[in-house]
Tab-separated table of C-alpha atoms and ligand atoms in Angstrom:
chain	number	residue	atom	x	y	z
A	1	UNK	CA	0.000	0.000	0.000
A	2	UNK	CA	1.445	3.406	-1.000
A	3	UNK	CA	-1.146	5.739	-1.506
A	4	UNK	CA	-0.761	9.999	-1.456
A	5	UNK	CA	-3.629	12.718	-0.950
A	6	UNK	CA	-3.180	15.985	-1.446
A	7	UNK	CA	-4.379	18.154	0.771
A	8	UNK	CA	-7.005	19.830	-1.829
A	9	UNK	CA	-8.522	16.496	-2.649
A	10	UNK	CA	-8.830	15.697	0.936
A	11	UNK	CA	-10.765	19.112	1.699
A	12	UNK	CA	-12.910	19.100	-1.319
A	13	UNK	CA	-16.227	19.253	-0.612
A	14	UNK	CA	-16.989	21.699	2.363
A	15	UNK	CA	-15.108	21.542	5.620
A	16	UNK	CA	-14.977	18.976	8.112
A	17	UNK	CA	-15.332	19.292	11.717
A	18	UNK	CA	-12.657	18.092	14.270
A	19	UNK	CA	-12.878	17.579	17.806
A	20	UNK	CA	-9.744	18.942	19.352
A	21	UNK	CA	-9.422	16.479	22.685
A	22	UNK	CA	-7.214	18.075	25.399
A	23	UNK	CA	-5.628	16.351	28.212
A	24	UNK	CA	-2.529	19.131	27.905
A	25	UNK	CA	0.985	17.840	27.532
A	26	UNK	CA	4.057	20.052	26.744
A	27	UNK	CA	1.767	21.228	23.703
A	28	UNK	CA	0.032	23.113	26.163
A	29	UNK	CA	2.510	24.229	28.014
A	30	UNK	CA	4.620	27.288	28.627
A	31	UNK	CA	7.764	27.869	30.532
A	32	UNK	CA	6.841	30.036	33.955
A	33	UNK	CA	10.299	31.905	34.884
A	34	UNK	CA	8.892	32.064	38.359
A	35	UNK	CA	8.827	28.182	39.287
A	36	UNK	CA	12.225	27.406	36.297
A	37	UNK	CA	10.589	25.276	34.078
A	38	UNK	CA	7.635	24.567	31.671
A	39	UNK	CA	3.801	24.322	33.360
A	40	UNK	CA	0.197	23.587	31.977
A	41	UNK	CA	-1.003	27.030	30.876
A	42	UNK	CA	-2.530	26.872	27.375
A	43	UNK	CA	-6.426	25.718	26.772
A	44	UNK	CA	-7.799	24.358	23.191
A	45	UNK	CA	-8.637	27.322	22.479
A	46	UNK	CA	-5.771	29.070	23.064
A	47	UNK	CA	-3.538	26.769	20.996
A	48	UNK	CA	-6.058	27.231	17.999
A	49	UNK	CA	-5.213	30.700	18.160
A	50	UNK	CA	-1.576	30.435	17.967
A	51	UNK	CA	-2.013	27.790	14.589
A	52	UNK	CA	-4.679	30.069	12.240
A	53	UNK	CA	-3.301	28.286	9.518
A	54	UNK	CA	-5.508	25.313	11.675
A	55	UNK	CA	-8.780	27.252	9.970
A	56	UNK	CA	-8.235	26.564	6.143
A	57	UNK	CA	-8.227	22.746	6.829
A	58	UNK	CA	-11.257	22.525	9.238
A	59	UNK	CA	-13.748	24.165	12.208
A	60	UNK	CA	-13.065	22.972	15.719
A	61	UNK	CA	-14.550	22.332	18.830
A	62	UNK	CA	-12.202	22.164	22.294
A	63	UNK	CA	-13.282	19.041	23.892
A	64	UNK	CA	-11.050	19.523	27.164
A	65	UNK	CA	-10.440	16.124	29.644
A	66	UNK	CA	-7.850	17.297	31.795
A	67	UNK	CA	-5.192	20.022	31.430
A	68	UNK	CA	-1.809	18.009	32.921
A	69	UNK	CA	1.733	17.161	32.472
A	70	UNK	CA	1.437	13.517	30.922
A	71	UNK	CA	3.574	11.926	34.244
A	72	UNK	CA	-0.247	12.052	36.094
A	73	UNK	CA	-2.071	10.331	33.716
A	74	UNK	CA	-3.651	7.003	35.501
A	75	UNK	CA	-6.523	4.813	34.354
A	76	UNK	CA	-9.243	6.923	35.979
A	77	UNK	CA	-8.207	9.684	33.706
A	78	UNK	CA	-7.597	6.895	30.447
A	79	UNK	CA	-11.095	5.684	31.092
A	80	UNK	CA	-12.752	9.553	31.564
A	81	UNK	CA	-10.876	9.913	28.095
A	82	UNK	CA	-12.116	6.249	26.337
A	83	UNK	CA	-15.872	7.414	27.242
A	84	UNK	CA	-15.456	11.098	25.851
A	85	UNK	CA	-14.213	9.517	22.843
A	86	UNK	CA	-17.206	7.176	22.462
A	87	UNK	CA	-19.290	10.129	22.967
A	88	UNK	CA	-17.671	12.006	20.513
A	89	UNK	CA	-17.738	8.739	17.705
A	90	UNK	CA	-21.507	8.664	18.385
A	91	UNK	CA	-21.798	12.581	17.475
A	92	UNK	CA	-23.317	13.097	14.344
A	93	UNK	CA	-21.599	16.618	14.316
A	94	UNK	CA	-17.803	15.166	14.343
A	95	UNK	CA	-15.753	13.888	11.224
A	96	UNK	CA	-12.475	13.352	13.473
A	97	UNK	CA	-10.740	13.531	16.285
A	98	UNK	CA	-7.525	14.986	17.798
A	99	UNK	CA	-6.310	13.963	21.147
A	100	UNK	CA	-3.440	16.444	22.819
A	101	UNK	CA	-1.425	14.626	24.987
A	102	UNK	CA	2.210	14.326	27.031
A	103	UNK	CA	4.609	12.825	24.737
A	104	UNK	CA	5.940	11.023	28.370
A	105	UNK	CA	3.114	9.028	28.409
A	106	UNK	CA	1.755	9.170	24.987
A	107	UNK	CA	2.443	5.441	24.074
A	108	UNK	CA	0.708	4.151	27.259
A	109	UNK	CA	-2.588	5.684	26.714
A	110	UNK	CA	-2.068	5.112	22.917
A	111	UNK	CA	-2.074	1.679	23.677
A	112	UNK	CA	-5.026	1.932	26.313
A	113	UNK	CA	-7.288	3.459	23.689
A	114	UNK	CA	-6.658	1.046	21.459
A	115	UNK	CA	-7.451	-2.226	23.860
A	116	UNK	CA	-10.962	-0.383	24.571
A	117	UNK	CA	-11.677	1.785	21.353
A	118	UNK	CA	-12.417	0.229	17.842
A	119	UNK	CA	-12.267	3.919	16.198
A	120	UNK	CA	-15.304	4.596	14.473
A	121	UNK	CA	-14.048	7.818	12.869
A	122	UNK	CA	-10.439	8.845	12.398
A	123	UNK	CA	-8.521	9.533	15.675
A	124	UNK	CA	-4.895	10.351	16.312
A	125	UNK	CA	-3.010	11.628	18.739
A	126	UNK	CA	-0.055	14.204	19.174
A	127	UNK	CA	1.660	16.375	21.319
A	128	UNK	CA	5.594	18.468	21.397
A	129	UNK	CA	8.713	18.131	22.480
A	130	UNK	CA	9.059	21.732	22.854
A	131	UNK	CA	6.712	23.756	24.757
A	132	UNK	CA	5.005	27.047	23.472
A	133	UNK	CA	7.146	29.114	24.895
A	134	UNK	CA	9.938	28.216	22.610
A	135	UNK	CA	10.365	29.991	18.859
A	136	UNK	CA	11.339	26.489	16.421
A	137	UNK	CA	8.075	24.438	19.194
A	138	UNK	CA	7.135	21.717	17.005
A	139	UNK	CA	3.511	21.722	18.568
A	140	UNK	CA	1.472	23.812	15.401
A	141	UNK	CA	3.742	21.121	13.041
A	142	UNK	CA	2.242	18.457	14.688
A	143	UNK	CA	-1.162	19.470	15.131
A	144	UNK	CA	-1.277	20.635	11.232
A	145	UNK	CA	-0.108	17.245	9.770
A	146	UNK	CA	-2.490	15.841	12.200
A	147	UNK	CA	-5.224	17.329	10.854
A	148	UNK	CA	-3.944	16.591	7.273
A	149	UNK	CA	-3.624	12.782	7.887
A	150	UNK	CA	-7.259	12.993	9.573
A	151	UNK	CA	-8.492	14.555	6.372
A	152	UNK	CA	-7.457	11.843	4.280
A	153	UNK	CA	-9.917	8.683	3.449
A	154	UNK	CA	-6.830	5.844	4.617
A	155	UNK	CA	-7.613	7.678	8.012
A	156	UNK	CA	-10.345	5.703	9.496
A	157	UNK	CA	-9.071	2.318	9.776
A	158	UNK	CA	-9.452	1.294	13.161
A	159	UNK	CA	-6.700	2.561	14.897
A	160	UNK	CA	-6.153	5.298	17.615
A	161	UNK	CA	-2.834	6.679	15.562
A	162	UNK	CA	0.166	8.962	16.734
A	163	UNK	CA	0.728	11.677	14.728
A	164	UNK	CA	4.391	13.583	15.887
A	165	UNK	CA	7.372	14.664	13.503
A	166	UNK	CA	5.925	13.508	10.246
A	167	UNK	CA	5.161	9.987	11.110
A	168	UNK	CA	1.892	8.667	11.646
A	169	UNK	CA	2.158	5.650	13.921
A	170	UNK	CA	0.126	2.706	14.868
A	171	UNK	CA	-0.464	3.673	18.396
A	172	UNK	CA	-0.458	-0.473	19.824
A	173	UNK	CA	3.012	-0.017	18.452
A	174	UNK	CA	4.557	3.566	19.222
A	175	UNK	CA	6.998	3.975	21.770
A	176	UNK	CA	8.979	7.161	22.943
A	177	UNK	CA	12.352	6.390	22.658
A	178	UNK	CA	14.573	9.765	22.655
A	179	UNK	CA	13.746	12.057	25.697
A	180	UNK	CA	14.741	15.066	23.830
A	181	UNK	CA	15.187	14.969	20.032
A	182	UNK	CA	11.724	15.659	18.440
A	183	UNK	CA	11.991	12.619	16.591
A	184	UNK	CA	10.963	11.225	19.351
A	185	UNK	CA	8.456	8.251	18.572
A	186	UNK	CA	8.909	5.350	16.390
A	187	UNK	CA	6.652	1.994	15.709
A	188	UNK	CA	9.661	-0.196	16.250
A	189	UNK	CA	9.208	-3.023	13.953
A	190	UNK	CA	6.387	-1.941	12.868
A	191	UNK	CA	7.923	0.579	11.340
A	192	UNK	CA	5.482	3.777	10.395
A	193	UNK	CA	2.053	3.811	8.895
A	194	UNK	CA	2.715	6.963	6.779
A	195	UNK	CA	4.413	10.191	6.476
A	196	UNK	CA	3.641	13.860	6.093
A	197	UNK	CA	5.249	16.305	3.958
A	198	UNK	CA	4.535	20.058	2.837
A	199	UNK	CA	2.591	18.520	-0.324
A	200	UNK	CA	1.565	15.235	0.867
A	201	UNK	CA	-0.180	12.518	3.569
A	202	UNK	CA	1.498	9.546	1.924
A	203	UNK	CA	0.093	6.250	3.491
A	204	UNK	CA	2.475	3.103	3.390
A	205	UNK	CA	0.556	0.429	5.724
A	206	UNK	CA	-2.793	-0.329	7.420
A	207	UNK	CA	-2.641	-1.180	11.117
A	208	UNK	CA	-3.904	-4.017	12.991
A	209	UNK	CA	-7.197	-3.088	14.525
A	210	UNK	CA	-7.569	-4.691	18.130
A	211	UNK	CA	-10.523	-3.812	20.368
A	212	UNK	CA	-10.540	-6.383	22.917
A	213	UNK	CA	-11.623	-5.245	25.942
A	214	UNK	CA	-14.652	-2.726	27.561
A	215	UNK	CA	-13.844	0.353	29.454
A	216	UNK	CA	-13.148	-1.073	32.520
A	217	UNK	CA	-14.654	0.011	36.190
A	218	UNK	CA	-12.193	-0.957	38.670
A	219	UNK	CA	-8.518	-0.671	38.097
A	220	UNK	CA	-6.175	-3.880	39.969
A	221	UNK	CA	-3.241	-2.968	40.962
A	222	UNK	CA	-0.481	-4.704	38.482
A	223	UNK	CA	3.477	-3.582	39.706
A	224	UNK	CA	6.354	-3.274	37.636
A	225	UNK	CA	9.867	-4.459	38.769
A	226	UNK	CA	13.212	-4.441	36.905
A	227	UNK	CA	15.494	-7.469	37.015
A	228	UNK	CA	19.576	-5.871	37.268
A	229	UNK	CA	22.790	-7.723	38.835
A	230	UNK	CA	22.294	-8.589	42.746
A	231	UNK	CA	18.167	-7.364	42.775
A	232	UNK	CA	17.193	-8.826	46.225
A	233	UNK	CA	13.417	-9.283	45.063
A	234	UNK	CA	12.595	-6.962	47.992
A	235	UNK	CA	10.495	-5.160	45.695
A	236	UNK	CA	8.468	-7.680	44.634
A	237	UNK	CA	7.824	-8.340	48.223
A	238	UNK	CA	6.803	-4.489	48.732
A	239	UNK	CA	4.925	-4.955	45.614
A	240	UNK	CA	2.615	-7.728	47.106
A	241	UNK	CA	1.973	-6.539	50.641
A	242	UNK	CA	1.450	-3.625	48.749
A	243	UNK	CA	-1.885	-5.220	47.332
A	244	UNK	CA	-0.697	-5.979	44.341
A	245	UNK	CA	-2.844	-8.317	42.157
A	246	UNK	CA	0.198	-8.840	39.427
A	247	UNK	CA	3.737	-8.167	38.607
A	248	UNK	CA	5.357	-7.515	35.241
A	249	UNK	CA	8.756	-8.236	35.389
A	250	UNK	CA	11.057	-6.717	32.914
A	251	UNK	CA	13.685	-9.497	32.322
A	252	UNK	CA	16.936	-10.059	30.287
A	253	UNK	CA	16.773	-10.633	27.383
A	254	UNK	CA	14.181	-13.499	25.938
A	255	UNK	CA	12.640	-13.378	29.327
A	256	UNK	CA	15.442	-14.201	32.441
A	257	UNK	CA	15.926	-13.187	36.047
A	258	UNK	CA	18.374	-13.966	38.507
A	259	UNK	CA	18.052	-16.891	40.702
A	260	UNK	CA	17.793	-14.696	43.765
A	261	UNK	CA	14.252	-13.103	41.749
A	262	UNK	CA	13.172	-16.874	40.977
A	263	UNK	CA	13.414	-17.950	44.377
A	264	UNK	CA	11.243	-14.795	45.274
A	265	UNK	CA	8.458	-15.508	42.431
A	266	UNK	CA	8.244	-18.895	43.607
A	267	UNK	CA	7.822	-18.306	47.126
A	268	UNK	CA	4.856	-15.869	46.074
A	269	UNK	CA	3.497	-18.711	43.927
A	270	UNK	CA	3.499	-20.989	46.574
A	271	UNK	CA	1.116	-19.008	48.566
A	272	UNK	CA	-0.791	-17.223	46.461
A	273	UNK	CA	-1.776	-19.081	43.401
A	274	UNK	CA	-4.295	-16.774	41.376
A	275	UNK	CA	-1.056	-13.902	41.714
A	276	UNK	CA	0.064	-13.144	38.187
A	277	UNK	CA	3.656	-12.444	37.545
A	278	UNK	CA	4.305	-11.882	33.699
A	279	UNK	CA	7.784	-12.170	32.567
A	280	UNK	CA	8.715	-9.372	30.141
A	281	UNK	CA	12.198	-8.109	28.750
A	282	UNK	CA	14.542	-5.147	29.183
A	283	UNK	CA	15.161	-5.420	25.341
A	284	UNK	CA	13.510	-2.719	23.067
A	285	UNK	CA	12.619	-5.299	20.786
A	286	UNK	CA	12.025	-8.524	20.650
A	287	UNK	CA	10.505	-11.845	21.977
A	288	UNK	CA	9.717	-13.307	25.527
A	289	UNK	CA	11.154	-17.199	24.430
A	290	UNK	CA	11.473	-20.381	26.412
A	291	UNK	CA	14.874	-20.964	25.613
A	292	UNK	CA	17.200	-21.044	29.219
A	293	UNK	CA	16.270	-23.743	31.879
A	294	UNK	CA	17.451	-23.523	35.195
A	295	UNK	CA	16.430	-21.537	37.713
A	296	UNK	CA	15.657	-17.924	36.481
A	297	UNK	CA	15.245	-19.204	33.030
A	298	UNK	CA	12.171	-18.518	30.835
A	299	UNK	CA	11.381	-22.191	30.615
A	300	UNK	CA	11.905	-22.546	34.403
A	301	UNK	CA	9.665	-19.303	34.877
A	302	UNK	CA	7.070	-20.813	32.314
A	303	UNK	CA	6.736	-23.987	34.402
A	304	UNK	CA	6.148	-22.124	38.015
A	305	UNK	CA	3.022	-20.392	36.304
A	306	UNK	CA	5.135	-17.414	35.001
A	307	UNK	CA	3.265	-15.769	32.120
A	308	UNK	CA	5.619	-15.000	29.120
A	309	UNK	CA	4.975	-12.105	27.945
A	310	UNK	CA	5.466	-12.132	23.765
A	311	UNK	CA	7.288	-8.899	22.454
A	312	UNK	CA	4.567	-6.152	24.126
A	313	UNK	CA	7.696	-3.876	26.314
A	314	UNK	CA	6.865	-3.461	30.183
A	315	UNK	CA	4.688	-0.693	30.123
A	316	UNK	CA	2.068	-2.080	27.838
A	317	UNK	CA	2.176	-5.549	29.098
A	318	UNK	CA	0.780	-4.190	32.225
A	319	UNK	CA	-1.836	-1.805	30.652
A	320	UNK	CA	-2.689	-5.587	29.256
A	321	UNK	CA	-2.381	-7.510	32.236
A	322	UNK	CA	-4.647	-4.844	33.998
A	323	UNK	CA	-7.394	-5.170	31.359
A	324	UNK	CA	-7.266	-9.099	31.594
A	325	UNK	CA	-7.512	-8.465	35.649
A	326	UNK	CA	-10.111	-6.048	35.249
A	327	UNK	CA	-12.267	-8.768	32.912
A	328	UNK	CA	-11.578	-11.998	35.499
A	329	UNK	CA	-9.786	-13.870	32.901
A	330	UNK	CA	-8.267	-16.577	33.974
A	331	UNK	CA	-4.526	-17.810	33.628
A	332	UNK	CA	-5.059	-19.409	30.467
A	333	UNK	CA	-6.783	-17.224	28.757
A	334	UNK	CA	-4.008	-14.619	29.616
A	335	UNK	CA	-1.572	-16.606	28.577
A	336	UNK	CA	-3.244	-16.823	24.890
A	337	UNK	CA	-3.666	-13.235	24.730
A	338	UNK	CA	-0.193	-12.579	25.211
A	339	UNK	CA	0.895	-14.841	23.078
A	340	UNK	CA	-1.412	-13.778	20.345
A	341	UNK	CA	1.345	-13.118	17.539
A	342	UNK	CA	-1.401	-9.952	15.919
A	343	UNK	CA	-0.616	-8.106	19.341
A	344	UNK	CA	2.955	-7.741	18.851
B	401	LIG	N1	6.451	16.064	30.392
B	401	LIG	C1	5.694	16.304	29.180
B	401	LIG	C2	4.431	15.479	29.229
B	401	LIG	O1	4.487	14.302	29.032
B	401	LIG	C3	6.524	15.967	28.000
B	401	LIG	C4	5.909	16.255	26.675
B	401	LIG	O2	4.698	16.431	26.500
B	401	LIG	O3	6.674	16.275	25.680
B	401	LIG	O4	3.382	15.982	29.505
C-alpha cells in the first residue's frame, strides 16, 4: 500500500469538523520563569489561536479532559478519556478527532485506547517536544499534519494513531524512545504507517485493529519491577503486601531473572496461586522465548506459572495484564492473549 492525498482532494467538498481532545501535555505548556521550568497554561482554544493556519483545513470544537503534564495520567483519567471519545464517535456533528497529549506518556494511553476503542471515525493523537514558549516548538507542526492525515480517506481504519514529527504511527506499536530529540516516537518493527510532507499525507501500511476489551470500572493494581545484577526481590515483596494483584517483570533478554528473583516468584506462587507475575524483557525489541532452563530461566519461569509475555515492552504488558484483571480472565486465557502473535 502506497497511496498519497493531497491536501485539496482531501478538503474538497466543504469543511470537516474536528474535535480537538485536550488532556494538555508540553503542547500546552509554557515555561513560567517564576517556578524554572515549563507548566500547563494553554487551553484548546488558546492553541487554535496560535495555529490560524488550523482554519483553512477545518472548524473545531475544544473538547477539554484534563489540562496536565502527561507523568499524572492514571486509568481513571484513560477511562474519563475512552468514554469522551465514544461520545464524541456517536456525534453526528464530528468527522475526526484529535487527542493532545504528554509525549511522556503518549504510548501508554495510545495503547489503552486502542485495547478499549475500535475507532469509528479517524482519531490520532499528538503532542511536542518543545513547549510554546519556545520559537522552532514543534507543537502547530504536529497538530497541522495531524489534521492533514485525519483529512485523508486511509484515516479511518481502526486505529487510535500517533501523529508527531511527520510519522503517523500505529499507536499499539509507538513507543517514545529519545527524551529530547523531536523525533521522538517510532513503531519499532512496525515501522510507520505513513508520512507527512509540505505537499503530501502519503500512506504506506494499514494497522492491525484490536478492540478487545470494555472500558473497565475498577482498576487492579499490576506492579512493575526491573530485574539488574544482585536485585534482592525486595520489591516484589513491597509490591505484594502492597496489594498488588500482578507483577510484570522486565527481564533479560528473551525473558530471564536472577536466581535470587526466581526464588522470590516462587515463594509468592506458593502461597498465592491466582497472583500473576508476567515475565517481560529489558530489550527494546524482541521476543519473551522459552529458551534457558534452570532456575531464572524462561522455561523454568514458564513452568512455576510465570506468564511469558510475547514482544509487548513493560509498560504495555501491564496496561494488558490490567485489562485481563479487570475482565476476570483466567490464567489461560491470559496466557493466549499474550501470546497472540497480531498483538505484537
Ligand atoms: N512532560 C511532558 C508530558 O508528558 C513531555 C511532553 O509532552 O513532551 O506531559
Amino acid at each position: 500500500m502506497n497511496k498519497t492525498d493531497s491536501d485539496k482532494n482531501t478538503a474538497a467538498g466543504g469543511k470537516k469538523k474536528i474535535a480537538l481532545v485536550t488532556t494538555g501535555g508540553t503542547i500546552a505548556q509554557r515555561v513560567d520563569s517564576e517556578v524554572g521550568g515549563a507548566v500547563p497554561a494553554l487551553t484548546g482554544e488558546e492553541i487554535l489561536k496560535t495555529v490560524p493556519k488550523l482554519k483553512e483545513y477545518a472548524d473545531f470544537t475544544v473538547v477539554p479532559v484534563v489540562n496536565i503534564d502527561s507523568r499524572d495520567m492514571n486509568f481513571q483519567i484513560y477511562c474519563k478519556l475512552a468514554h469522551k471519545l465514544k461520545k464524541l464517535s456517536r456525534d453526528g456533528g464530528i468527522d475526526a478527532i484529535v487527542i493532545l497529549h504528554g509525549t511522556d506518556t503518549m504510548e501508554e494511553t495510545a495503547f489503552f485506547l486502542n485495547q478499549v476503542i475500535k475507532a469509528e471515525k479517524p482519531i490520532a493523537i499528538t503532542g511536542a517536544m518543545r513547549s510554546a514558549s519556545e520559537r522552532d516548538a514543534d507543537g502547530p507542526r504536529n497538530l497541522i499534519d495531524t489534521v492533514r492525515v485525519l483529512l485523508t480517506p486511509y484515516a479511518l481504519n481502526g486505529n487510535i494513531m500517533v501523529v508527531m514529527n511527520g510519522n503517523i504511527i500505529n499507536g499499539l506499536a509507538v513507543t517514545k524512545v529519545d527524551s529530547s530529540n523531536i523525533d521522538a516516537f517510532n513503531g519499532g518493527k512496525h515501522g510507520v504507517l505513513g508520512i507527512i510532507d509540505e505537499f503530501h499525507v502519503t500512506w504506506y501500511n494499514k494497522p492491525i485493529n484490536i478492540n478487545t476489551f470494555k472500558i473497565p470500572q475498577r482498576f487492579p493494581k499490576v506492579d512493575i519491577v526491573l530485574a539488574y545484577p544482585g536485585a534482592s526481590g525486595n520489591l516484589i515483596k513491597a509490591s505484594v503486601r502492597d496489594g498488588a494483584k500482578g507483577i510484570v517483570i522486565v527481564g533479560y533478554g528473551a525473558g530471564n531473572v536472577s536466581k535470587q528473583l526466581f526464588r522470590t516468584i516462587r515463594s509468592v506462587l506458593k502461597n498465592k496461586k491466582d497472583f500473576i507475575f508476567l515475565i517481560s524483557t529489558r530489550s527494546p525489541e524482541g521476543n519473551i522465548l522459552p529458551v534457558y532452563a534452570g532456575e531464572g530461566g524462561a522455561v523454568d519461569l514458564e513452568k512455576l506459572g510465570v506468564v511469558l509475555g510475547g514482544s509487548l515492552n513493560p509498560t504495555k504488558s501491564r496496561i494488558l495484564l490490567m485489562l485481563c484483571l479487570c475482565s476476570s480472565y483466567p490464567k489461560s486465557r491470559i496466557i493466549s492473549i499474550f501470546q497472540k502473535s497480531e498483538i505484537f
